[in-house]
PDB file of C-alpha atoms in Angstrom:
ATOM      1  CA  MET A   1       0.000   0.000   0.000  1.00  0.00           C
ATOM      2  CA  SER A   2       1.446   3.385  -0.979  1.00  0.00           C
ATOM      3  CA  GLU A   3       2.157   6.057   1.638  1.00  0.00           C
ATOM      4  CA  THR A   4      -0.275   8.336  -0.248  1.00  0.00           C
ATOM      5  CA  ARG A   5      -3.032   5.768   0.210  1.00  0.00           C
ATOM      6  CA  ILE A   6      -2.239   5.462   3.918  1.00  0.00           C
ATOM      7  CA  SER A   7      -2.277   9.250   4.369  1.00  0.00           C
ATOM      8  CA  THR A   8      -5.648   9.491   2.616  1.00  0.00           C
ATOM      9  CA  LEU A   9      -7.151   6.862   4.909  1.00  0.00           C
ATOM     10  CA  ILE A  10      -5.729   8.580   7.989  1.00  0.00           C
ATOM     11  CA  LEU A  11      -7.152  11.962   7.017  1.00  0.00           C
ATOM     12  CA  SER A  12     -10.539  10.522   6.050  1.00  0.00           C
ATOM     13  CA  PHE A  13     -10.824   8.700   9.369  1.00  0.00           C
ATOM     14  CA  ALA A  14      -9.670  11.620  11.465  1.00  0.00           C
ATOM     15  CA  LEU A  15     -12.247  13.981   9.985  1.00  0.00           C
ATOM     16  CA  SER A  16     -15.194  11.577   9.803  1.00  0.00           C
ATOM     17  CA  PHE A  17     -17.525   9.981  12.331  1.00  0.00           C
ATOM     18  CA  VAL A  18     -20.432   7.539  11.945  1.00  0.00           C
ATOM     19  CA  PHE A  19     -23.109   8.471  14.452  1.00  0.00           C
ATOM     20  CA  ALA A  20     -24.559   4.956  14.443  1.00  0.00           C
ATOM     21  CA  CYS A  21     -21.408   3.738  16.224  1.00  0.00           C
ATOM     22  CA  ASP A  22     -23.326   4.383  19.410  1.00  0.00           C
ATOM     23  CA  PRO A  23     -27.092   4.892  19.085  1.00  0.00           C
ATOM     24  CA  GLY A  24     -27.102   6.602  22.483  1.00  0.00           C
ATOM     25  CA  VAL A  25     -24.757   9.396  21.388  1.00  0.00           C
ATOM     26  CA  ARG A  26     -26.551  12.552  20.248  1.00  0.00           C
ATOM     27  CA  GLU A  27     -25.216  14.324  17.127  1.00  0.00           C
ATOM     28  CA  GLU A  28     -24.241  17.437  19.128  1.00  0.00           C
ATOM     29  CA  SER A  29     -22.226  15.303  21.541  1.00  0.00           C
ATOM     30  CA  ALA A  30     -20.598  13.326  18.715  1.00  0.00           C
ATOM     31  CA  LEU A  31     -19.431  16.480  16.958  1.00  0.00           C
ATOM     32  CA  ASP A  32     -17.716  17.588  20.166  1.00  0.00           C
ATOM     33  CA  GLN A  33     -15.440  14.555  20.053  1.00  0.00           C
ATOM     34  CA  VAL A  34     -11.811  14.570  18.999  1.00  0.00           C
ATOM     35  CA  SER A  35     -10.244  12.009  16.675  1.00  0.00           C
ATOM     36  CA  VAL A  36      -6.648  10.792  16.992  1.00  0.00           C
ATOM     37  CA  VAL A  37      -4.949   8.661  14.337  1.00  0.00           C
ATOM     38  CA  CYS A  38      -1.389   7.380  14.703  1.00  0.00           C
ATOM     39  CA  PHE A  39       0.358   4.404  13.114  1.00  0.00           C
ATOM     40  CA  ILE A  40       3.943   3.538  14.089  1.00  0.00           C
ATOM     41  CA  SER A  41       6.529   1.209  12.583  1.00  0.00           C
ATOM     42  CA  PRO A  42      10.280   0.490  13.002  1.00  0.00           C
ATOM     43  CA  GLN A  43      10.690   1.752   9.417  1.00  0.00           C
ATOM     44  CA  ASP A  44       9.363   5.244  10.194  1.00  0.00           C
ATOM     45  CA  SER A  45      11.728   8.187   9.784  1.00  0.00           C
ATOM     46  CA  VAL A  46       9.154  10.480  11.413  1.00  0.00           C
ATOM     47  CA  LEU A  47       6.578   9.501  14.036  1.00  0.00           C
ATOM     48  CA  SER A  48       3.337  11.386  13.401  1.00  0.00           C
ATOM     49  CA  ALA A  49      -0.087  11.765  14.991  1.00  0.00           C
ATOM     50  CA  HIS A  50      -3.170  13.467  13.518  1.00  0.00           C
ATOM     51  CA  VAL A  51      -5.568  15.186  15.948  1.00  0.00           C
ATOM     52  CA  PHE A  52      -8.853  16.580  14.556  1.00  0.00           C
ATOM     53  CA  ARG A  53     -12.308  17.558  15.690  1.00  0.00           C
ATOM     54  CA  VAL A  54     -14.700  15.175  13.963  1.00  0.00           C
ATOM     55  CA  GLN A  55     -17.052  16.062  11.109  1.00  0.00           C
ATOM     56  CA  LYS A  56     -20.169  14.318   9.883  1.00  0.00           C
ATOM     57  CA  ILE A  57     -19.645  11.831   7.068  1.00  0.00           C
ATOM     58  CA  GLY A  58     -20.700  13.440   3.820  1.00  0.00           C
ATOM     59  CA  GLU A  59     -19.438  16.891   4.714  1.00  0.00           C
ATOM     60  CA  GLU A  60     -16.558  18.362   2.741  1.00  0.00           C
ATOM     61  CA  LEU A  61     -13.305  17.481   4.476  1.00  0.00           C
ATOM     62  CA  ALA A  62     -11.791  20.624   5.995  1.00  0.00           C
ATOM     63  CA  PRO A  63      -8.559  19.743   7.832  1.00  0.00           C
ATOM     64  CA  GLU A  64      -7.477  23.383   8.205  1.00  0.00           C
ATOM     65  CA  ARG A  65     -10.625  24.201  10.201  1.00  0.00           C
ATOM     66  CA  SER A  66     -10.848  20.929  12.124  1.00  0.00           C
ATOM     67  CA  VAL A  67      -7.231  20.373  13.167  1.00  0.00           C
ATOM     68  CA  VAL A  68      -6.388  20.561  16.860  1.00  0.00           C
ATOM     69  CA  ALA A  69      -3.047  22.362  17.001  1.00  0.00           C
ATOM     70  CA  ASP A  70      -2.726  23.094  20.724  1.00  0.00           C
ATOM     71  CA  ALA A  71      -2.774  19.627  22.305  1.00  0.00           C
ATOM     72  CA  GLU A  72      -0.002  17.967  24.283  1.00  0.00           C
ATOM     73  CA  VAL A  73       0.933  14.728  22.486  1.00  0.00           C
ATOM     74  CA  THR A  74       3.398  12.206  23.907  1.00  0.00           C
ATOM     75  CA  ILE A  75       4.475   8.677  23.002  1.00  0.00           C
ATOM     76  CA  SER A  76       6.054   6.349  25.533  1.00  0.00           C
ATOM     77  CA  ASN A  77       7.172   2.818  26.357  1.00  0.00           C
ATOM     78  CA  SER A  78       8.057   1.300  29.704  1.00  0.00           C
ATOM     79  CA  PHE A  79      11.449   3.068  29.686  1.00  0.00           C
ATOM     80  CA  SER A  80      10.923   6.610  28.391  1.00  0.00           C
ATOM     81  CA  SER A  81       8.559   9.100  26.738  1.00  0.00           C
ATOM     82  CA  ARG A  82       8.905  11.894  24.173  1.00  0.00           C
ATOM     83  CA  GLY A  83       6.682  14.748  23.067  1.00  0.00           C
ATOM     84  CA  LEU A  84       5.537  15.326  19.482  1.00  0.00           C
ATOM     85  CA  VAL A  85       5.598  18.888  18.114  1.00  0.00           C
ATOM     86  CA  PHE A  86       2.860  20.295  15.869  1.00  0.00           C
ATOM     87  CA  ASN A  87       3.938  20.875  12.244  1.00  0.00           C
ATOM     88  CA  GLU A  88       1.804  23.657  10.724  1.00  0.00           C
ATOM     89  CA  GLU A  89       2.632  22.679   7.140  1.00  0.00           C
ATOM     90  CA  ASN A  90       1.691  18.994   7.552  1.00  0.00           C
ATOM     91  CA  LEU A  91      -1.146  19.647  10.058  1.00  0.00           C
ATOM     92  CA  ARG A  92       0.087  16.927  12.382  1.00  0.00           C
ATOM     93  CA  TYR A  93       2.272  16.289  15.430  1.00  0.00           C
ATOM     94  CA  GLU A  94       5.738  14.936  14.615  1.00  0.00           C
ATOM     95  CA  LEU A  95       8.854  13.487  16.223  1.00  0.00           C
ATOM     96  CA  ASP A  96      12.137  12.513  14.572  1.00  0.00           C
ATOM     97  CA  ALA A  97      12.183   8.718  14.878  1.00  0.00           C
ATOM     98  CA  THR A  98      15.910   8.717  15.618  1.00  0.00           C
ATOM     99  CA  LYS A  99      15.050  10.344  18.968  1.00  0.00           C
ATOM    100  CA  PHE A 100      12.665   7.562  19.998  1.00  0.00           C
ATOM    101  CA  ALA A 101      13.313   4.072  18.663  1.00  0.00           C
ATOM    102  CA  ILE A 102      10.393   1.854  17.625  1.00  0.00           C
ATOM    103  CA  ALA A 103      11.206  -1.831  18.069  1.00  0.00           C
ATOM    104  CA  PRO A 104       9.317  -5.115  17.509  1.00  0.00           C
ATOM    105  CA  SER A 105       7.596  -6.853  20.438  1.00  0.00           C
ATOM    106  CA  VAL A 106       7.500  -3.608  22.447  1.00  0.00           C
ATOM    107  CA  THR A 107       4.286  -1.983  23.710  1.00  0.00           C
ATOM    108  CA  TYR A 108       3.856   1.771  23.211  1.00  0.00           C
ATOM    109  CA  SER A 109       1.371   4.266  24.630  1.00  0.00           C
ATOM    110  CA  LEU A 110      -0.016   7.402  23.011  1.00  0.00           C
ATOM    111  CA  ARG A 111      -1.302  10.201  25.250  1.00  0.00           C
ATOM    112  CA  VAL A 112      -3.118  13.343  24.056  1.00  0.00           C
ATOM    113  CA  VAL A 113      -4.106  16.101  26.496  1.00  0.00           C
ATOM    114  CA  LEU A 114      -6.421  18.846  25.171  1.00  0.00           C
ATOM    115  CA  VAL A 115      -6.385  22.425  26.443  1.00  0.00           C
ATOM    116  CA  ASP A 116      -9.734  21.847  28.167  1.00  0.00           C
ATOM    117  CA  GLY A 117      -8.160  19.022  30.179  1.00  0.00           C
ATOM    118  CA  ARG A 118      -9.662  16.097  28.271  1.00  0.00           C
ATOM    119  CA  LEU A 119      -7.378  13.077  28.026  1.00  0.00           C
ATOM    120  CA  LEU A 120      -7.193  10.613  25.099  1.00  0.00           C
ATOM    121  CA  ASN A 121      -4.945   7.581  25.198  1.00  0.00           C
ATOM    122  CA  ALA A 122      -4.318   4.210  23.552  1.00  0.00           C
ATOM    123  CA  ASN A 123      -1.777   1.378  23.436  1.00  0.00           C
ATOM    124  CA  CYS A 124      -0.312  -0.795  20.686  1.00  0.00           C
ATOM    125  CA  ARG A 125       2.383  -3.442  20.344  1.00  0.00           C
ATOM    126  CA  ILE A 126       4.818  -3.636  17.408  1.00  0.00           C
ATOM    127  CA  PRO A 127       4.550  -6.983  15.562  1.00  0.00           C
ATOM    128  CA  GLU A 128       7.499  -9.073  14.412  1.00  0.00           C
ATOM    129  CA  LYS A 129       9.082  -8.657  10.971  1.00  0.00           C
ATOM    130  CA  PRO A 130       7.093 -10.452   8.218  1.00  0.00           C
ATOM    131  CA  LYS A 131       8.393 -13.689   6.808  1.00  0.00           C
ATOM    132  CA  PRO A 132       9.813 -13.587   3.236  1.00  0.00           C
ATOM    133  CA  ILE A 133       7.258 -13.562   0.403  1.00  0.00           C
ATOM    134  CA  GLU A 134       7.360 -16.218  -2.309  1.00  0.00           C
ATOM    135  CA  ILE A 135       6.851 -14.419  -5.648  1.00  0.00           C
ATOM    136  CA  SER A 136       6.394 -16.172  -8.991  1.00  0.00           C
ATOM    137  CA  GLY A 137       5.073 -15.167 -12.383  1.00  0.00           C
ATOM    138  CA  GLU A 138       4.856 -15.755 -16.094  1.00  0.00           C
ATOM    139  CA  ARG A 139       4.504 -13.828 -19.321  1.00  0.00           C
ATOM    140  CA  ASP A 140       1.101 -13.533 -20.998  1.00  0.00           C
ATOM    141  CA  ASN A 141       1.675 -11.671 -24.285  1.00  0.00           C
ATOM    142  CA  ASP A 142       2.860  -8.221 -23.118  1.00  0.00           C
ATOM    143  CA  ASP A 143       1.450  -8.683 -19.605  1.00  0.00           C
ATOM    144  CA  PHE A 144       3.006 -10.243 -16.522  1.00  0.00           C
ATOM    145  CA  LYS A 145       0.822 -12.455 -14.338  1.00  0.00           C
ATOM    146  CA  PHE A 146       2.140 -13.000 -10.827  1.00  0.00           C
ATOM    147  CA  SER A 147       1.371 -14.783  -7.588  1.00  0.00           C
ATOM    148  CA  CYS A 148       2.423 -13.963  -4.022  1.00  0.00           C
ATOM    149  CA  ARG A 149       2.500 -16.510  -1.217  1.00  0.00           C
ATOM    150  CA  TRP A 150       3.180 -15.564   2.380  1.00  0.00           C
ATOM    151  CA  SER A 151       2.652 -16.791   5.924  1.00  0.00           C
ATOM    152  CA  ASN A 152       1.522 -14.834   8.952  1.00  0.00           C
ATOM    153  CA  THR A 153       2.845 -15.673  12.388  1.00  0.00           C
ATOM    154  CA  SER A 154       0.698 -16.745  15.330  1.00  0.00           C
ATOM    155  CA  PRO A 155      -0.413 -15.305  17.738  1.00  0.00           C
ATOM    156  CA  ASN A 156      -0.594 -12.139  15.593  1.00  0.00           C
ATOM    157  CA  PRO A 157      -1.657 -13.472  12.169  1.00  0.00           C
ATOM    158  CA  TYR A 158      -2.541 -10.097  10.618  1.00  0.00           C
ATOM    159  CA  SER A 159      -1.037  -8.551   7.506  1.00  0.00           C
ATOM    160  CA  ILE A 160      -1.667  -6.115   4.650  1.00  0.00           C
ATOM    161  CA  LEU A 161      -0.217  -6.830   1.215  1.00  0.00           C
ATOM    162  CA  SER A 162       0.038  -4.277  -1.597  1.00  0.00           C
ATOM    163  CA  THR A 163       2.075  -3.872  -4.776  1.00  0.00           C
ATOM    164  CA  THR A 164       3.752  -1.201  -6.871  1.00  0.00           C
ATOM    165  CA  ALA A 165       5.944  -1.432  -9.969  1.00  0.00           C
ATOM    166  CA  ARG A 166       9.004   0.193 -11.461  1.00  0.00           C
ATOM    167  CA  GLY A 167       9.210   1.003 -15.157  1.00  0.00           C
ATOM    168  CA  SER A 168       7.174   2.737 -17.845  1.00  0.00           C
ATOM    169  CA  TYR A 169       6.229   2.139 -21.476  1.00  0.00           C
ATOM    170  CA  LEU A 170       5.501   4.309 -24.506  1.00  0.00           C
ATOM    171  CA  ALA A 171       1.801   4.440 -25.382  1.00  0.00           C
ATOM    172  CA  GLU A 172      -0.375   6.218 -27.922  1.00  0.00           C
ATOM    173  CA  THR A 173      -2.796   8.726 -26.349  1.00  0.00           C
ATOM    174  CA  PRO A 174      -5.149  11.445 -27.696  1.00  0.00           C
ATOM    175  CA  PHE A 175      -2.295  13.860 -26.902  1.00  0.00           C
ATOM    176  CA  GLY A 176       0.335  11.838 -28.766  1.00  0.00           C
ATOM    177  CA  LEU A 177       2.958   9.391 -27.542  1.00  0.00           C
ATOM    178  CA  MET A 178       3.465   9.458 -23.774  1.00  0.00           C
ATOM    179  CA  MET A 179       5.299   7.375 -21.168  1.00  0.00           C
ATOM    180  CA  ASN A 180       2.873   5.475 -18.931  1.00  0.00           C
ATOM    181  CA  PRO A 181       4.028   4.085 -15.561  1.00  0.00           C
ATOM    182  CA  LEU A 182       3.459   0.408 -14.857  1.00  0.00           C
ATOM    183  CA  ARG A 183       0.655  -0.260 -12.364  1.00  0.00           C
ATOM    184  CA  PRO A 184       0.097  -3.753 -10.927  1.00  0.00           C
ATOM    185  CA  LEU A 185      -3.467  -4.883 -10.289  1.00  0.00           C
ATOM    186  CA  LEU A 186      -4.249  -7.357  -7.505  1.00  0.00           C
ATOM    187  CA  ASP A 187      -7.223  -9.681  -7.966  1.00  0.00           C
ATOM    188  CA  ASN A 188      -8.879  -8.492  -4.737  1.00  0.00           C
ATOM    189  CA  GLY A 189      -8.389  -4.729  -4.745  1.00  0.00           C
ATOM    190  CA  THR A 190      -5.642  -2.191  -4.139  1.00  0.00           C
ATOM    191  CA  PHE A 191      -4.555  -4.013  -0.965  1.00  0.00           C
ATOM    192  CA  VAL A 192      -5.221  -7.380   0.647  1.00  0.00           C
ATOM    193  CA  LEU A 193      -6.118  -7.789   4.316  1.00  0.00           C
ATOM    194  CA  SER A 194      -5.301 -11.162   5.820  1.00  0.00           C
ATOM    195  CA  ALA A 195      -5.995 -12.813   9.158  1.00  0.00           C
ATOM    196  CA  GLN A 196      -4.907 -16.287   8.033  1.00  0.00           C
ATOM    197  CA  LEU A 197      -1.662 -18.134   8.616  1.00  0.00           C
ATOM    198  CA  ASN A 198      -1.173 -19.122   4.955  1.00  0.00           C
ATOM    199  CA  ASN A 199      -2.044 -16.778   2.090  1.00  0.00           C
ATOM    200  CA  ASN A 200      -1.995 -16.540  -1.693  1.00  0.00           C
ATOM    201  CA  GLU A 201      -2.827 -13.550  -3.899  1.00  0.00           C
ATOM    202  CA  SER A 202      -2.565 -13.152  -7.679  1.00  0.00           C
ATOM    203  CA  GLY A 203      -2.390 -10.140  -9.937  1.00  0.00           C
ATOM    204  CA  ILE A 204      -1.211  -8.723 -13.234  1.00  0.00           C
ATOM    205  CA  VAL A 205       1.106  -5.996 -14.490  1.00  0.00           C
ATOM    206  CA  ARG A 206      -0.269  -4.936 -17.870  1.00  0.00           C
ATOM    207  CA  ARG A 207       2.183  -3.943 -20.624  1.00  0.00           C
ATOM    208  CA  ALA A 208       5.086  -4.995 -18.419  1.00  0.00           C
ATOM    209  CA  PHE A 209       7.092  -6.421 -21.323  1.00  0.00           C
ATOM    210  CA  LEU A 210       6.847  -3.142 -23.229  1.00  0.00           C
ATOM    211  CA  ALA A 211       8.841  -1.434 -20.465  1.00  0.00           C
ATOM    212  CA  THR A 212      12.599  -1.307 -19.956  1.00  0.00           C
ATOM    213  CA  SER A 213      13.878  -3.148 -16.856  1.00  0.00           C
ATOM    214  CA  PRO A 214      10.424  -3.636 -15.282  1.00  0.00           C
ATOM    215  CA  GLU A 215      10.137  -4.709 -11.651  1.00  0.00           C
ATOM    216  CA  LEU A 216       7.280  -5.780  -9.413  1.00  0.00           C
ATOM    217  CA  VAL A 217       7.553  -4.472  -5.844  1.00  0.00           C
ATOM    218  CA  VAL A 218       5.594  -6.268  -3.114  1.00  0.00           C
ATOM    219  CA  HIS A 219       4.940  -4.552   0.209  1.00  0.00           C
ATOM    220  CA  LEU A 220       3.950  -6.748   3.143  1.00  0.00           C
ATOM    221  CA  ARG A 221       3.059  -5.255   6.523  1.00  0.00           C
ATOM    222  CA  SER A 222       2.685  -7.328   9.648  1.00  0.00           C
ATOM    223  CA  VAL A 223       0.089  -5.336  11.586  1.00  0.00           C
ATOM    224  CA  ASP A 224      -1.345  -5.457  15.060  1.00  0.00           C
ATOM    225  CA  LEU A 225      -5.030  -6.137  15.648  1.00  0.00           C
ATOM    226  CA  ASN A 226      -5.776  -2.409  16.003  1.00  0.00           C
ATOM    227  CA  MET A 227      -4.465  -1.536  12.550  1.00  0.00           C
ATOM    228  CA  PHE A 228      -6.095  -4.618  11.017  1.00  0.00           C
ATOM    229  CA  ARG A 229      -9.533  -3.797  12.447  1.00  0.00           C
ATOM    230  CA  TYR A 230      -9.195  -0.174  11.349  1.00  0.00           C
ATOM    231  CA  TYR A 231      -8.511  -1.063   7.694  1.00  0.00           C
ATOM    232  CA  GLU A 232     -11.128  -3.809   7.775  1.00  0.00           C
ATOM    233  CA  SER A 233     -13.823  -1.439   9.053  1.00  0.00           C
ATOM    234  CA  TYR A 234     -12.732   1.388   6.754  1.00  0.00           C
ATOM    235  CA  ARG A 235     -13.110  -0.870   3.730  1.00  0.00           C
ATOM    236  CA  LEU A 236     -16.673  -1.675   4.862  1.00  0.00           C
ATOM    237  CA  LEU A 237     -17.311   2.042   5.325  1.00  0.00           C
ATOM    238  CA  GLU A 238     -16.114   2.770   1.779  1.00  0.00           C
ATOM    239  CA  THR A 239     -18.552   0.140   0.512  1.00  0.00           C
ATOM    240  CA  TRP A 240     -21.353   1.733   2.538  1.00  0.00           C
ATOM    241  CA  LEU A 241     -20.579   5.176   1.107  1.00  0.00           C
ATOM    242  CA  SER A 242     -20.405   3.870  -2.475  1.00  0.00           C
ATOM    243  CA  ASN A 243     -23.908   2.365  -2.195  1.00  0.00           C
ATOM    244  CA  THR A 244     -25.339   5.811  -2.914  1.00  0.00           C
ATOM    245  CA  ASN A 245     -22.299   7.331  -4.643  1.00  0.00           C
ATOM    246  CA  ASN A 246     -21.341   9.147  -1.417  1.00  0.00           C
ATOM    247  CA  LEU A 247     -24.708  10.896  -1.212  1.00  0.00           C
ATOM    248  CA  ILE A 248     -26.035  11.449   2.291  1.00  0.00           C
ATOM    249  CA  PRO A 249     -28.378  10.201   3.661  1.00  0.00           C
ATOM    250  CA  ASN A 250     -27.632   6.600   2.871  1.00  0.00           C
ATOM    251  CA  PHE A 251     -30.617   4.498   3.949  1.00  0.00           C
ATOM    252  CA  SER A 252     -28.609   1.334   4.590  1.00  0.00           C
ATOM    253  CA  SER A 253     -27.157   0.822   8.065  1.00  0.00           C
ATOM    254  CA  PRO A 254     -23.920   2.788   8.538  1.00  0.00           C
ATOM    255  CA  VAL A 255     -20.713   0.976   9.383  1.00  0.00           C
ATOM    256  CA  PRO A 256     -18.805   2.018  12.521  1.00  0.00           C
ATOM    257  CA  VAL A 257     -15.079   2.564  12.006  1.00  0.00           C
ATOM    258  CA  TYR A 258     -12.957   0.719  14.568  1.00  0.00           C
ATOM    259  CA  SER A 259     -11.564   2.775  17.445  1.00  0.00           C
ATOM    260  CA  ASN A 260      -9.223   1.847  20.310  1.00  0.00           C
ATOM    261  CA  VAL A 261      -8.794   5.373  21.729  1.00  0.00           C
ATOM    262  CA  THR A 262     -10.259   6.040  25.163  1.00  0.00           C
ATOM    263  CA  GLY A 263     -11.569   9.529  25.855  1.00  0.00           C
ATOM    264  CA  GLY A 264     -12.298  10.112  22.165  1.00  0.00           C
ATOM    265  CA  ILE A 265     -12.270   8.200  18.907  1.00  0.00           C
ATOM    266  CA  GLY A 266      -9.509   7.066  16.584  1.00  0.00           C
ATOM    267  CA  VAL A 267      -6.847   4.421  16.307  1.00  0.00           C
ATOM    268  CA  PHE A 268      -3.289   3.882  17.512  1.00  0.00           C
ATOM    269  CA  GLY A 269      -1.847   0.945  15.596  1.00  0.00           C
ATOM    270  CA  ALA A 270       1.451  -0.688  14.703  1.00  0.00           C
ATOM    271  CA  SER A 271       3.076  -2.418  11.765  1.00  0.00           C
ATOM    272  CA  TYR A 272       6.374  -3.812  10.507  1.00  0.00           C
ATOM    273  CA  LEU A 273       6.997  -3.306   6.786  1.00  0.00           C
ATOM    274  CA  SER A 274       8.932  -5.653   4.500  1.00  0.00           C
ATOM    275  CA  THR A 275       9.491  -4.845   0.802  1.00  0.00           C
ATOM    276  CA  GLN A 276      10.646  -7.283  -1.890  1.00  0.00           C
ATOM    277  CA  SER A 277      11.443  -6.557  -5.534  1.00  0.00           C
ATOM    278  CA  PHE A 278      10.961  -9.090  -8.339  1.00  0.00           C
ATOM    279  CA  GLU A 279      12.588  -8.575 -11.740  1.00  0.00           C
ATOM    280  CA  ILE A 280      10.128  -9.112 -14.574  1.00  0.00           C
ATOM    281  CA  LYS A 281      11.782 -11.057 -17.384  1.00  0.00           C
TER     282      LYS A 281
END
């Protein structure tokens, strides 16, 4: 899964709220809530946390108006803690990851204190590094059909698999000849969520053999249960929204997005990313 895709999901979650999550919560009370979204990984160069006041689903996303810029945000483990500083350009709280190491099999806590005294907090545990992926493929005319096999590790058998590609090819367009980047397509969407020990996913890279030195890049994240449930529920929410082409109201039952944050809503989750390249030839 690309970092752009992850950022889009983070922003969409942070600004949105499904009132049917709790039928006893009035709309006025729900809109007073604060959303915190933070995912951490040993591969991060910057630790970041997004803090927003929630908006109703269907409203135009307005991060500049909804961002909470005056909170006190800290991350800690059993040995130490560090504060995150608000970055006005990125609209998020940040910390150089070299100043606070993220390691597998360690539990971390996120603490957010608002100016009105409200406290939001959550915990997550970094999973182990994913096992190597078995990648195979074959040529089909100018296309490359591939298969990925991988195993998750008990007792945390959760992972997210996505793909990208390197290389581009010359193609005829209404504007003349242009270079088109290779884009792999998985059989089951832009990313694959798995909660099984043994997994297999197929896909295709169209026009791969028209490109020079093409490569398939497979990204596998071992994720904790928090991150898995978040992406699982967000995918269901996207399906719910698409039922009426994002028009509100949607008369089907809304889907609550997973939250593990006490004192507010949101998610604090963990992952360990492994990337493998496969030369297409």
